[in-house]
């Protein structure tokens, strides 16, 4: 983290002295990469307190990336993932909706929306988002079978119809 923080500070100094052009993009990327590294460290977190701190730090870095580049698709999606992990489902939905405006057919994003809708008991919306994800190439059968975020929707007959329509058979 220290190297990235120095790089961000140096970029900001250059921006203030020499003017900003591509610097905002570079700063946004650095914040995104730092946020992503916090997410990558979650598996190594020793306890829930360490995990919570990593999620808070990831949220801050993705937010900083979005301050520099408001339509940064990957930062929106990943901050949404962090929000879901933190139980901030309303905030996750806002980020996911903004990301959908940028790339409405992204299969992973639509899968994440299906999970979010399932978590919030909006089964019909979950099925719709899952259908879009599958139409656009989402194919992780294990996640379809085992993702706890889909538990609410998995009990729906529409879930199985949608899965089978796309030539997946998970029963």
PDB file of N, CA and C in Angstrom, residues 3-82:
ATOM      1  N   UNK A   3       3.742   1.984  -1.431  1.00  0.00           N
ATOM      2  CA  UNK A   3       4.212   2.383  -2.755  1.00  0.00           C
ATOM      3  C   UNK A   3       3.113   3.027  -3.572  1.00  0.00           C
ATOM      4  N   UNK A   4       1.935   2.471  -3.512  1.00  0.00           N
ATOM      5  CA  UNK A   4       0.826   3.041  -4.272  1.00  0.00           C
ATOM      6  C   UNK A   4       0.453   4.403  -3.710  1.00  0.00           C
ATOM      7  N   UNK A   5       0.444   4.541  -2.393  1.00  0.00           N
ATOM      8  CA  UNK A   5       0.112   5.822  -1.794  1.00  0.00           C
ATOM      9  C   UNK A   5       1.110   6.897  -2.212  1.00  0.00           C
ATOM     10  N   UNK A   6       2.397   6.556  -2.245  1.00  0.00           N
ATOM     11  CA  UNK A   6       3.406   7.514  -2.702  1.00  0.00           C
ATOM     12  C   UNK A   6       3.192   7.856  -4.167  1.00  0.00           C
ATOM     13  N   UNK A   7       2.856   6.857  -4.958  1.00  0.00           N
ATOM     14  CA  UNK A   7       2.607   7.094  -6.382  1.00  0.00           C
ATOM     15  C   UNK A   7       1.408   8.005  -6.579  1.00  0.00           C
ATOM     16  N   UNK A   8       0.364   7.793  -5.791  1.00  0.00           N
ATOM     17  CA  UNK A   8      -0.820   8.648  -5.883  1.00  0.00           C
ATOM     18  C   UNK A   8      -0.459  10.072  -5.495  1.00  0.00           C
ATOM     19  N   UNK A   9       0.274  10.231  -4.410  1.00  0.00           N
ATOM     20  CA  UNK A   9       0.682  11.569  -3.976  1.00  0.00           C
ATOM     21  C   UNK A   9       1.561  12.253  -5.020  1.00  0.00           C
ATOM     22  N   UNK A  10       2.493  11.515  -5.603  1.00  0.00           N
ATOM     23  CA  UNK A  10       3.352  12.058  -6.642  1.00  0.00           C
ATOM     24  C   UNK A  10       2.527  12.487  -7.856  1.00  0.00           C
ATOM     25  N   UNK A  11       1.575  11.640  -8.254  1.00  0.00           N
ATOM     26  CA  UNK A  11       0.718  11.983  -9.388  1.00  0.00           C
ATOM     27  C   UNK A  11      -0.103  13.231  -9.102  1.00  0.00           C
ATOM     28  N   UNK A  12      -0.613  13.329  -7.874  1.00  0.00           N
ATOM     29  CA  UNK A  12      -1.381  14.518  -7.505  1.00  0.00           C
ATOM     30  C   UNK A  12      -0.505  15.769  -7.547  1.00  0.00           C
ATOM     31  N   UNK A  13       0.737  15.661  -7.054  1.00  0.00           N
ATOM     32  CA  UNK A  13       1.659  16.783  -7.069  1.00  0.00           C
ATOM     33  C   UNK A  13       1.960  17.211  -8.503  1.00  0.00           C
ATOM     34  N   UNK A  14       2.228  16.253  -9.370  1.00  0.00           N
ATOM     35  CA  UNK A  14       2.477  16.544 -10.780  1.00  0.00           C
ATOM     36  C   UNK A  14       1.251  17.206 -11.396  1.00  0.00           C
ATOM     37  N   UNK A  15       0.083  16.709 -11.031  1.00  0.00           N
ATOM     38  CA  UNK A  15      -1.166  17.257 -11.552  1.00  0.00           C
ATOM     39  C   UNK A  15      -1.335  18.717 -11.124  1.00  0.00           C
ATOM     40  N   UNK A  16      -1.050  19.009  -9.860  1.00  0.00           N
ATOM     41  CA  UNK A  16      -1.204  20.371  -9.353  1.00  0.00           C
ATOM     42  C   UNK A  16      -0.187  21.305 -10.008  1.00  0.00           C
ATOM     43  N   UNK A  17       1.058  20.855 -10.149  1.00  0.00           N
ATOM     44  CA  UNK A  17       2.110  21.691 -10.706  1.00  0.00           C
ATOM     45  C   UNK A  17       1.980  21.821 -12.228  1.00  0.00           C
ATOM     46  N   UNK A  18       1.812  20.688 -12.903  1.00  0.00           N
ATOM     47  CA  UNK A  18       1.868  20.703 -14.361  1.00  0.00           C
ATOM     48  C   UNK A  18       0.543  20.612 -15.073  1.00  0.00           C
ATOM     49  N   UNK A  19      -0.541  20.465 -14.348  1.00  0.00           N
ATOM     50  CA  UNK A  19      -1.838  20.329 -14.999  1.00  0.00           C
ATOM     51  C   UNK A  19      -2.194  18.872 -15.206  1.00  0.00           C
ATOM     52  N   UNK A  20      -3.492  18.586 -15.157  1.00  0.00           N
ATOM     53  CA  UNK A  20      -3.977  17.216 -15.257  1.00  0.00           C
ATOM     54  C   UNK A  20      -4.491  16.935 -16.661  1.00  0.00           C
ATOM     55  N   UNK A  21      -4.110  15.801 -17.164  1.00  0.00           N
ATOM     56  CA  UNK A  21      -4.666  15.317 -18.421  1.00  0.00           C
ATOM     57  C   UNK A  21      -5.027  13.862 -18.214  1.00  0.00           C
ATOM     58  N   UNK A  22      -4.054  13.023 -18.395  1.00  0.00           N
ATOM     59  CA  UNK A  22      -4.281  11.594 -18.217  1.00  0.00           C
ATOM     60  C   UNK A  22      -4.093  11.192 -16.756  1.00  0.00           C
ATOM     61  N   UNK A  23      -3.703  12.149 -15.920  1.00  0.00           N
ATOM     62  CA  UNK A  23      -3.415  11.835 -14.529  1.00  0.00           C
ATOM     63  C   UNK A  23      -4.641  11.305 -13.793  1.00  0.00           C
ATOM     64  N   UNK A  24      -5.814  11.876 -14.044  1.00  0.00           N
ATOM     65  CA  UNK A  24      -7.026  11.400 -13.370  1.00  0.00           C
ATOM     66  C   UNK A  24      -7.263   9.928 -13.682  1.00  0.00           C
ATOM     67  N   UNK A  25      -7.053   9.552 -14.928  1.00  0.00           N
ATOM     68  CA  UNK A  25      -7.212   8.146 -15.333  1.00  0.00           C
ATOM     69  C   UNK A  25      -6.205   7.264 -14.593  1.00  0.00           C
ATOM     70  N   UNK A  26      -4.967   7.715 -14.524  1.00  0.00           N
ATOM     71  CA  UNK A  26      -3.924   6.936 -13.837  1.00  0.00           C
ATOM     72  C   UNK A  26      -4.201   6.839 -12.339  1.00  0.00           C
ATOM     73  N   UNK A  27      -4.617   7.926 -11.752  1.00  0.00           N
ATOM     74  CA  UNK A  27      -4.927   7.924 -10.320  1.00  0.00           C
ATOM     75  C   UNK A  27      -6.104   6.997 -10.051  1.00  0.00           C
ATOM     76  N   UNK A  28      -7.113   7.062 -10.918  1.00  0.00           N
ATOM     77  CA  UNK A  28      -8.271   6.172 -10.767  1.00  0.00           C
ATOM     78  C   UNK A  28      -7.832   4.712 -10.840  1.00  0.00           C
ATOM     79  N   UNK A  29      -6.948   4.403 -11.782  1.00  0.00           N
ATOM     80  CA  UNK A  29      -6.455   3.025 -11.925  1.00  0.00           C
ATOM     81  C   UNK A  29      -5.691   2.579 -10.684  1.00  0.00           C
ATOM     82  N   UNK A  30      -4.882   3.466 -10.150  1.00  0.00           N
ATOM     83  CA  UNK A  30      -4.119   3.118  -8.947  1.00  0.00           C
ATOM     84  C   UNK A  30      -5.055   2.827  -7.771  1.00  0.00           C
ATOM     85  N   UNK A  31      -6.073   3.674  -7.604  1.00  0.00           N
ATOM     86  CA  UNK A  31      -7.035   3.434  -6.525  1.00  0.00           C
ATOM     87  C   UNK A  31      -7.784   2.125  -6.757  1.00  0.00           C
ATOM     88  N   UNK A  32      -8.175   1.883  -8.012  1.00  0.00           N
ATOM     89  CA  UNK A  32      -8.863   0.636  -8.327  1.00  0.00           C
ATOM     90  C   UNK A  32      -7.980  -0.562  -7.984  1.00  0.00           C
ATOM     91  N   UNK A  33      -6.732  -0.527  -8.418  1.00  0.00           N
ATOM     92  CA  UNK A  33      -5.811  -1.644  -8.157  1.00  0.00           C
ATOM     93  C   UNK A  33      -5.613  -1.866  -6.659  1.00  0.00           C
ATOM     94  N   UNK A  34      -5.534  -0.770  -5.915  1.00  0.00           N
ATOM     95  CA  UNK A  34      -5.376  -0.903  -4.466  1.00  0.00           C
ATOM     96  C   UNK A  34      -6.634  -1.518  -3.855  1.00  0.00           C
ATOM     97  N   UNK A  35      -7.802  -1.058  -4.286  1.00  0.00           N
ATOM     98  CA  UNK A  35      -9.053  -1.642  -3.795  1.00  0.00           C
ATOM     99  C   UNK A  35      -9.140  -3.119  -4.118  1.00  0.00           C
ATOM    100  N   UNK A  36      -8.735  -3.465  -5.327  1.00  0.00           N
ATOM    101  CA  UNK A  36      -8.767  -4.862  -5.747  1.00  0.00           C
ATOM    102  C   UNK A  36      -7.795  -5.703  -4.920  1.00  0.00           C
ATOM    103  N   UNK A  37      -6.666  -5.116  -4.542  1.00  0.00           N
ATOM    104  CA  UNK A  37      -5.711  -5.868  -3.711  1.00  0.00           C
ATOM    105  C   UNK A  37      -6.287  -6.116  -2.314  1.00  0.00           C
ATOM    106  N   UNK A  38      -7.068  -5.183  -1.799  1.00  0.00           N
ATOM    107  CA  UNK A  38      -7.732  -5.419  -0.512  1.00  0.00           C
ATOM    108  C   UNK A  38      -8.710  -6.583  -0.632  1.00  0.00           C
ATOM    109  N   UNK A  39      -9.471  -6.624  -1.713  1.00  0.00           N
ATOM    110  CA  UNK A  39     -10.403  -7.734  -1.923  1.00  0.00           C
ATOM    111  C   UNK A  39      -9.635  -9.051  -2.028  1.00  0.00           C
ATOM    112  N   UNK A  40      -8.514  -9.010  -2.737  1.00  0.00           N
ATOM    113  CA  UNK A  40      -7.700 -10.215  -2.887  1.00  0.00           C
ATOM    114  C   UNK A  40      -7.128 -10.723  -1.579  1.00  0.00           C
ATOM    115  N   UNK A  41      -7.029  -9.855  -0.601  1.00  0.00           N
ATOM    116  CA  UNK A  41      -6.483 -10.238   0.705  1.00  0.00           C
ATOM    117  C   UNK A  41      -7.537 -10.816   1.647  1.00  0.00           C
ATOM    118  N   UNK A  42      -8.801 -10.797   1.249  1.00  0.00           N
ATOM    119  CA  UNK A  42      -9.867 -11.247   2.147  1.00  0.00           C
ATOM    120  C   UNK A  42      -9.707 -12.697   2.593  1.00  0.00           C
ATOM    121  N   UNK A  43      -9.275 -13.561   1.689  1.00  0.00           N
ATOM    122  CA  UNK A  43      -9.130 -14.976   2.051  1.00  0.00           C
ATOM    123  C   UNK A  43      -8.067 -15.184   3.125  1.00  0.00           C
ATOM    124  N   UNK A  44      -7.095 -14.310   3.169  1.00  0.00           N
ATOM    125  CA  UNK A  44      -6.025 -14.443   4.156  1.00  0.00           C
ATOM    126  C   UNK A  44      -6.360 -13.753   5.474  1.00  0.00           C
ATOM    127  N   UNK A  45      -7.500 -13.059   5.523  1.00  0.00           N
ATOM    128  CA  UNK A  45      -7.879 -12.355   6.754  1.00  0.00           C
ATOM    129  C   UNK A  45      -8.060 -13.360   7.884  1.00  0.00           C
ATOM    130  N   UNK A  46      -7.464 -13.058   9.034  1.00  0.00           N
ATOM    131  CA  UNK A  46      -7.457 -13.988  10.152  1.00  0.00           C
ATOM    132  C   UNK A  46      -8.770 -14.024  10.928  1.00  0.00           C
ATOM    133  N   UNK A  47      -9.498 -12.921  10.917  1.00  0.00           N
ATOM    134  CA  UNK A  47     -10.749 -12.878  11.673  1.00  0.00           C
ATOM    135  C   UNK A  47     -11.712 -11.879  11.030  1.00  0.00           C
ATOM    136  N   UNK A  48     -12.903 -11.795  11.574  1.00  0.00           N
ATOM    137  CA  UNK A  48     -13.930 -10.929  10.987  1.00  0.00           C
ATOM    138  C   UNK A  48     -13.561  -9.446  11.095  1.00  0.00           C
ATOM    139  N   UNK A  49     -12.810  -9.083  12.135  1.00  0.00           N
ATOM    140  CA  UNK A  49     -12.385  -7.686  12.287  1.00  0.00           C
ATOM    141  C   UNK A  49     -11.427  -7.299  11.151  1.00  0.00           C
ATOM    142  N   UNK A  50     -10.488  -8.177  10.835  1.00  0.00           N
ATOM    143  CA  UNK A  50      -9.546  -7.922   9.736  1.00  0.00           C
ATOM    144  C   UNK A  50     -10.285  -7.890   8.405  1.00  0.00           C
ATOM    145  N   UNK A  51     -11.233  -8.789   8.234  1.00  0.00           N
ATOM    146  CA  UNK A  51     -12.035  -8.826   7.009  1.00  0.00           C
ATOM    147  C   UNK A  51     -12.831  -7.531   6.839  1.00  0.00           C
ATOM    148  N   UNK A  52     -13.437  -7.078   7.924  1.00  0.00           N
ATOM    149  CA  UNK A  52     -14.222  -5.839   7.891  1.00  0.00           C
ATOM    150  C   UNK A  52     -13.342  -4.651   7.503  1.00  0.00           C
ATOM    151  N   UNK A  53     -12.140  -4.595   8.065  1.00  0.00           N
ATOM    152  CA  UNK A  53     -11.214  -3.500   7.749  1.00  0.00           C
ATOM    153  C   UNK A  53     -10.804  -3.534   6.276  1.00  0.00           C
ATOM    154  N   UNK A  54     -10.537  -4.736   5.743  1.00  0.00           N
ATOM    155  CA  UNK A  54     -10.185  -4.853   4.325  1.00  0.00           C
ATOM    156  C   UNK A  54     -11.333  -4.384   3.434  1.00  0.00           C
ATOM    157  N   UNK A  55     -12.554  -4.732   3.797  1.00  0.00           N
ATOM    158  CA  UNK A  55     -13.715  -4.294   3.012  1.00  0.00           C
ATOM    159  C   UNK A  55     -13.892  -2.774   3.070  1.00  0.00           C
ATOM    160  N   UNK A  56     -13.677  -2.201   4.238  1.00  0.00           N
ATOM    161  CA  UNK A  56     -13.764  -0.736   4.377  1.00  0.00           C
ATOM    162  C   UNK A  56     -12.702  -0.067   3.515  1.00  0.00           C
ATOM    163  N   UNK A  57     -11.490  -0.595   3.555  1.00  0.00           N
ATOM    164  CA  UNK A  57     -10.410  -0.024   2.748  1.00  0.00           C
ATOM    165  C   UNK A  57     -10.686  -0.180   1.253  1.00  0.00           C
ATOM    166  N   UNK A  58     -11.218  -1.328   0.855  1.00  0.00           N
ATOM    167  CA  UNK A  58     -11.557  -1.541  -0.557  1.00  0.00           C
ATOM    168  C   UNK A  58     -12.636  -0.555  -0.991  1.00  0.00           C
ATOM    169  N   UNK A  59     -13.651  -0.396  -0.155  1.00  0.00           N
ATOM    170  CA  UNK A  59     -14.723   0.567  -0.453  1.00  0.00           C
ATOM    171  C   UNK A  59     -14.153   1.972  -0.651  1.00  0.00           C
ATOM    172  N   UNK A  60     -13.255   2.381   0.224  1.00  0.00           N
ATOM    173  CA  UNK A  60     -12.648   3.716   0.124  1.00  0.00           C
ATOM    174  C   UNK A  60     -11.864   3.869  -1.178  1.00  0.00           C
ATOM    175  N   UNK A  61     -11.077   2.855  -1.518  1.00  0.00           N
ATOM    176  CA  UNK A  61     -10.265   2.943  -2.738  1.00  0.00           C
ATOM    177  C   UNK A  61     -11.125   2.973  -3.996  1.00  0.00           C
ATOM    178  N   UNK A  62     -12.166   2.138  -4.046  1.00  0.00           N
ATOM    179  CA  UNK A  62     -13.054   2.174  -5.218  1.00  0.00           C
ATOM    180  C   UNK A  62     -13.779   3.513  -5.295  1.00  0.00           C
ATOM    181  N   UNK A  63     -14.148   4.061  -4.149  1.00  0.00           N
ATOM    182  CA  UNK A  63     -14.797   5.379  -4.126  1.00  0.00           C
ATOM    183  C   UNK A  63     -13.847   6.460  -4.621  1.00  0.00           C
ATOM    184  N   UNK A  64     -12.580   6.386  -4.224  1.00  0.00           N
ATOM    185  CA  UNK A  64     -11.589   7.345  -4.701  1.00  0.00           C
ATOM    186  C   UNK A  64     -11.379   7.217  -6.211  1.00  0.00           C
ATOM    187  N   UNK A  65     -11.373   5.984  -6.702  1.00  0.00           N
ATOM    188  CA  UNK A  65     -11.250   5.769  -8.147  1.00  0.00           C
ATOM    189  C   UNK A  65     -12.433   6.414  -8.867  1.00  0.00           C
ATOM    190  N   UNK A  66     -13.615   6.285  -8.290  1.00  0.00           N
ATOM    191  CA  UNK A  66     -14.815   6.864  -8.909  1.00  0.00           C
ATOM    192  C   UNK A  66     -14.851   8.385  -8.794  1.00  0.00           C
ATOM    193  N   UNK A  67     -14.176   8.937  -7.808  1.00  0.00           N
ATOM    194  CA  UNK A  67     -14.050  10.394  -7.713  1.00  0.00           C
ATOM    195  C   UNK A  67     -13.249  10.917  -8.898  1.00  0.00           C
ATOM    196  N   UNK A  68     -12.224  10.177  -9.271  1.00  0.00           N
ATOM    197  CA  UNK A  68     -11.380  10.581 -10.400  1.00  0.00           C
ATOM    198  C   UNK A  68     -12.037  10.278 -11.746  1.00  0.00           C
ATOM    199  N   UNK A  69     -12.760   9.176 -11.808  1.00  0.00           N
ATOM    200  CA  UNK A  69     -13.371   8.734 -13.063  1.00  0.00           C
ATOM    201  C   UNK A  69     -14.764   8.184 -12.738  1.00  0.00           C
ATOM    202  N   UNK A  70     -15.785   9.049 -12.749  1.00  0.00           N
ATOM    203  CA  UNK A  70     -17.124   8.665 -12.280  1.00  0.00           C
ATOM    204  C   UNK A  70     -17.771   7.485 -13.015  1.00  0.00           C
ATOM    205  N   UNK A  71     -17.449   7.265 -14.251  1.00  0.00           N
ATOM    206  CA  UNK A  71     -18.046   6.158 -15.004  1.00  0.00           C
ATOM    207  C   UNK A  71     -17.094   4.974 -15.141  1.00  0.00           C
ATOM    208  N   UNK A  72     -16.308   4.719 -14.135  1.00  0.00           N
ATOM    209  CA  UNK A  72     -15.330   3.632 -14.131  1.00  0.00           C
ATOM    210  C   UNK A  72     -16.092   2.334 -13.840  1.00  0.00           C
ATOM    211  N   UNK A  73     -16.408   1.607 -14.891  1.00  0.00           N
ATOM    212  CA  UNK A  73     -17.250   0.418 -14.821  1.00  0.00           C
ATOM    213  C   UNK A  73     -16.757  -0.575 -13.773  1.00  0.00           C
ATOM    214  N   UNK A  74     -15.502  -0.968 -13.850  1.00  0.00           N
ATOM    215  CA  UNK A  74     -14.971  -1.981 -12.929  1.00  0.00           C
ATOM    216  C   UNK A  74     -14.992  -1.509 -11.477  1.00  0.00           C
ATOM    217  N   UNK A  75     -14.773  -0.223 -11.263  1.00  0.00           N
ATOM    218  CA  UNK A  75     -14.817   0.302  -9.890  1.00  0.00           C
ATOM    219  C   UNK A  75     -16.247   0.276  -9.358  1.00  0.00           C
ATOM    220  N   UNK A  76     -17.216   0.601 -10.204  1.00  0.00           N
ATOM    221  CA  UNK A  76     -18.623   0.536  -9.788  1.00  0.00           C
ATOM    222  C   UNK A  76     -19.019  -0.887  -9.423  1.00  0.00           C
ATOM    223  N   UNK A  77     -18.673  -1.828 -10.292  1.00  0.00           N
ATOM    224  CA  UNK A  77     -19.046  -3.228 -10.052  1.00  0.00           C
ATOM    225  C   UNK A  77     -18.381  -3.740  -8.779  1.00  0.00           C
ATOM    226  N   UNK A  78     -17.096  -3.482  -8.620  1.00  0.00           N
ATOM    227  CA  UNK A  78     -16.389  -4.007  -7.455  1.00  0.00           C
ATOM    228  C   UNK A  78     -16.801  -3.317  -6.163  1.00  0.00           C
ATOM    229  N   UNK A  79     -17.114  -2.027  -6.226  1.00  0.00           N
ATOM    230  CA  UNK A  79     -17.624  -1.379  -5.015  1.00  0.00           C
ATOM    231  C   UNK A  79     -18.990  -1.971  -4.671  1.00  0.00           C
ATOM    232  N   UNK A  80     -19.784  -2.292  -5.709  1.00  0.00           N
ATOM    233  CA  UNK A  80     -21.062  -2.963  -5.468  1.00  0.00           C
ATOM    234  C   UNK A  80     -20.877  -4.305  -4.781  1.00  0.00           C
ATOM    235  N   UNK A  81     -19.878  -5.054  -5.213  1.00  0.00           N
ATOM    236  CA  UNK A  81     -19.572  -6.346  -4.583  1.00  0.00           C
ATOM    237  C   UNK A  81     -19.190  -6.138  -3.121  1.00  0.00           C
ATOM    238  N   UNK A  82     -18.388  -5.123  -2.861  1.00  0.00           N
ATOM    239  CA  UNK A  82     -18.002  -4.812  -1.483  1.00  0.00           C
ATOM    240  C   UNK A  82     -19.238  -4.454  -0.662  1.00  0.00           C
TER     241      UNK A  82
END
